[in-house]
Coordinates of C-alpha atoms in Angstrom, one line a residue:
Chain A
G1 CA 0.6 0.1 -0.2
A2 CA 0.9 3.7 -0.3
G3 CA 3.6 5.2 2.0
V4 CA 3.9 8.2 4.1
S5 CA 3.9 10.9 1.9
Q6 CA 5.0 15.1 2.6
S7 CA 3.9 17.9 0.9
P8 CA 5.3 20.4 -0.5
S9 CA 8.6 18.5 -0.9
N10 CA 10.0 21.9 -1.2
K11 CA 9.3 24.7 0.6
V12 CA 11.0 28.4 0.0
T13 CA 9.8 30.9 2.3
E14 CA 10.7 35.1 3.6
K15 CA 11.5 35.3 6.9
G16 CA 8.7 36.3 9.0
K17 CA 6.0 34.4 7.1
D18 CA 4.2 30.9 8.1
V19 CA 4.6 28.4 7.0
E20 CA 1.9 24.8 6.7
L21 CA 3.6 21.0 6.7
R22 CA 1.1 18.3 5.6
C23 CA 2.1 14.6 6.4
D24 CA -0.8 11.5 5.6
P25 CA 0.6 8.2 7.9
I26 CA 0.3 5.2 6.5
S27 CA -3.4 4.3 6.4
G28 CA -4.4 2.9 10.1
H29 CA -2.3 4.3 11.9
T30 CA -2.3 5.1 15.0
A31 CA 0.7 6.8 16.2
L32 CA 2.5 9.7 13.9
Y33 CA 5.4 11.8 14.7
W34 CA 7.6 15.0 13.4
Y35 CA 11.0 15.1 13.5
R36 CA 13.0 17.9 12.3
Q37 CA 16.9 17.0 11.0
S38 CA 19.4 19.8 10.2
L39 CA 21.9 19.5 7.4
G40 CA 24.2 17.5 8.6
Q41 CA 22.4 16.7 11.4
G42 CA 21.1 14.4 13.4
L43 CA 16.7 13.3 13.7
E44 CA 15.6 15.4 16.4
F45 CA 11.8 14.9 17.8
L46 CA 9.1 17.7 17.7
I47 CA 6.5 15.9 18.8
Y48 CA 4.0 12.3 19.1
F49 CA 0.6 12.6 18.2
Q50 CA -1.6 9.3 19.2
G51 CA -5.0 9.7 17.0
N52 CA -5.8 13.2 17.4
S53 CA -4.2 14.0 21.0
A54 CA -0.5 14.9 21.3
P55 CA 0.6 13.3 24.3
D56 CA 4.8 14.2 23.8
K57 CA 4.8 18.2 22.6
S58 CA 8.5 18.2 23.7
G59 CA 10.3 19.0 21.4
L60 CA 8.4 21.5 20.0
P61 CA 10.9 24.4 20.1
S62 CA 8.9 27.1 20.5
D63 CA 5.9 29.3 20.7
R64 CA 5.8 29.5 16.9
F65 CA 5.6 25.9 16.8
S66 CA 1.8 24.1 16.6
A67 CA 1.0 20.2 14.9
E68 CA -3.0 19.0 15.0
R69 CA -4.4 15.9 13.7
T70 CA -7.9 15.2 12.3
G71 CA -9.5 12.4 12.0
G72 CA -7.1 9.8 13.5
S73 CA -4.9 10.3 9.8
V74 CA -3.7 14.0 8.5
S75 CA -1.0 16.1 9.8
T76 CA -0.3 19.5 9.9
L77 CA 2.7 21.6 11.5
T78 CA 2.4 25.1 11.4
I79 CA 5.6 27.1 11.9
Q80 CA 4.6 30.9 12.2
R81 CA 7.1 34.1 11.8
T82 CA 9.3 31.7 10.1
Q83 CA 12.7 32.5 11.5
Q84 CA 16.6 31.3 9.0
E85 CA 17.1 28.4 11.9
D86 CA 14.1 27.2 11.0
S87 CA 15.4 25.8 7.6
A88 CA 15.7 21.8 7.8
V89 CA 13.8 18.9 6.3
Y90 CA 11.1 18.3 8.0
L91 CA 9.5 14.3 8.6
C92 CA 6.9 12.9 9.3
A93 CA 6.4 8.7 10.5
S94 CA 4.4 6.9 10.9
S95 CA 3.3 3.2 13.5
L96 CA 0.8 0.6 13.9
R97 CA 0.0 1.6 17.7
G98 CA 2.8 3.3 19.2
G99 CA 2.5 1.1 22.7
G100 CA 4.2 -1.8 21.9
L101 CA 8.0 -2.7 21.6
R102 CA 8.8 -3.3 19.1
E103 CA 7.0 -0.5 16.5
T104 CA 8.5 0.0 13.4
Q105 CA 8.3 3.9 12.5
Y106 CA 7.8 4.9 8.6
F107 CA 9.3 8.2 7.2
G108 CA 7.9 10.2 5.1
P109 CA 10.8 11.8 2.3
G110 CA 10.3 14.9 4.3
T111 CA 9.0 18.6 3.2
R112 CA 13.0 21.0 3.0
L113 CA 12.3 24.2 4.3
L114 CA 14.0 27.2 3.3
V115 CA 13.5 30.5 5.0
L116 CA 15.3 33.2 3.2
Chain B
G1 CA 15.1 11.7 29.1
E2 CA 16.3 9.6 27.8
N3 CA 20.0 10.5 26.3
V4 CA 21.7 8.9 23.6
E5 CA 25.2 9.4 22.6
Q6 CA 26.6 7.7 19.0
H7 CA 30.1 7.0 17.3
P8 CA 31.8 8.3 15.3
S9 CA 30.1 10.8 13.1
T10 CA 31.8 9.7 10.5
L11 CA 33.5 6.6 9.2
S12 CA 35.8 5.3 5.9
V13 CA 36.2 1.5 4.8
Q14 CA 37.6 -0.5 2.4
E15 CA 35.1 -2.1 0.2
G16 CA 35.0 -5.5 2.4
D17 CA 36.2 -4.5 5.7
S18 CA 33.9 -4.7 8.8
A19 CA 32.4 -0.9 10.0
V20 CA 31.0 -1.2 13.8
I21 CA 29.2 1.8 15.5
K22 CA 28.0 2.3 18.4
C23 CA 25.8 3.9 20.8
T24 CA 25.6 4.4 25.0
Y25 CA 22.2 5.0 26.5
S26 CA 21.3 6.6 29.5
D27 CA 17.6 5.5 31.1
S28 CA 17.9 2.0 32.1
A29 CA 14.6 1.7 31.1
S30 CA 15.4 1.8 27.8
N31 CA 14.2 -1.8 26.0
Y32 CA 14.3 -1.4 22.2
F33 CA 16.8 -0.2 20.2
P34 CA 15.9 0.5 16.3
W35 CA 18.7 1.0 13.5
Y36 CA 17.8 3.6 10.8
K37 CA 19.8 3.5 7.5
Q38 CA 19.3 7.1 5.8
E39 CA 20.7 7.5 2.2
L40 CA 21.5 10.5 0.2
G41 CA 18.0 12.3 0.0
K42 CA 16.2 9.6 1.2
R43 CA 14.4 9.0 4.1
P44 CA 15.9 7.3 7.2
Q45 CA 14.1 2.7 7.3
L46 CA 15.0 0.6 9.5
I47 CA 17.3 -2.2 9.1
I48 CA 17.5 -4.2 12.4
D49 CA 16.4 -3.6 16.2
I50 CA 16.9 -5.3 19.3
R51 CA 14.6 -5.5 21.7
S52 CA 16.5 -5.6 25.8
N53 CA 15.3 -9.2 26.9
V54 CA 18.3 -10.2 23.5
G55 CA 22.0 -9.8 23.8
E56 CA 22.4 -9.9 19.8
K57 CA 20.5 -10.4 16.5
K58 CA 22.1 -10.8 13.2
D59 CA 21.0 -10.2 10.2
Q60 CA 22.4 -11.5 6.8
R61 CA 25.9 -8.9 6.9
I62 CA 24.5 -6.6 9.9
A63 CA 23.9 -7.6 13.4
V64 CA 23.3 -6.0 17.0
T65 CA 24.7 -6.6 20.3
L66 CA 23.3 -4.3 23.1
N67 CA 25.1 -4.8 26.7
K68 CA 22.7 -3.4 29.4
T69 CA 24.6 -3.5 32.5
A70 CA 26.8 -1.4 30.3
K71 CA 23.8 0.7 28.8
H72 CA 25.5 0.1 25.0
F73 CA 25.1 -0.8 22.2
S74 CA 26.5 -1.5 18.6
L75 CA 25.8 -1.9 14.9
H76 CA 28.3 -4.5 12.7
I77 CA 28.4 -4.3 8.7
T78 CA 30.7 -6.9 7.5
E79 CA 31.7 -7.6 3.8
T80 CA 31.1 -3.9 3.4
Q81 CA 29.7 -2.6 0.1
P82 CA 30.1 0.8 -1.0
E83 CA 25.6 0.2 -0.7
D84 CA 25.9 0.5 2.7
S85 CA 27.1 3.2 2.5
A86 CA 24.7 6.6 3.9
V87 CA 24.1 7.7 7.5
Y88 CA 23.1 5.2 10.0
F89 CA 21.2 5.9 13.6
C90 CA 20.7 3.9 16.5
A91 CA 17.9 4.5 18.4
A92 CA 16.2 4.1 22.0
S93 CA 13.1 3.6 23.2
I94 CA 11.8 3.5 26.4
S95 CA 8.3 1.4 27.0
G96 CA 5.2 3.1 28.5
G97 CA 1.7 4.3 27.0
Y98 CA 3.2 5.5 23.7
Q99 CA 7.2 4.7 22.1
K100 CA 9.0 7.7 21.5
V101 CA 11.8 6.9 20.6
T102 CA 15.6 9.2 21.0
F103 CA 17.9 9.2 18.3
G104 CA 21.8 9.6 18.0
I105 CA 22.6 11.8 16.1
G106 CA 24.2 9.2 13.7
T107 CA 27.0 8.0 12.4
K108 CA 28.4 9.0 7.5
L109 CA 29.6 5.4 6.4
Q110 CA 32.0 5.3 3.5
V111 CA 32.7 2.4 1.9
I112 CA 35.4 3.2 -0.2
P113 CA 35.8 0.9 -3.6

């Protein structure tokens, strides 16, 4: 079946503008994660969803970042008043349940964000 | 929270040689340790994982070992091939109401033909 998809694949914006990044998880996956990957860096956890609720938002860098998930499916990560340091690849991943000991995360292709 | 350290950050090996990547974790409650491979410009993909009740796991040329006492685990790739060139991420997961995965910073492996 279809994997995790993300849109847009690339986004160039001006400093101070708001951006919305979209993630479509694998159908039936209840757990959804957002990560940020800066150039040459590791995977920085941002937020986790179980269904439509977010039990862990501890990775969101500032109050300019927010995310929501509707219908237990699509998620949107919103960055308000973008700054140059927000430039990175934003990766979304989903897993079947999120609560088990062995839960493979399936990653999307990422959205490459560049803030000028 | 959990802290995962990974080294080396870069590793170059000759084709056919072995490569070893090491990780340590801080939280003794962690009980699941996946490894992901990310090829250039592509998404991370799971290549192997190990649970805390197992000391070693092999899958063809790839093996992972776990030392719970010392809180470290390692990825071993034998008979390396050019297509093994990628960034490898270790991770640790704390079982609980949900699975939050903490990733290491990654190791860029280059296999020289």
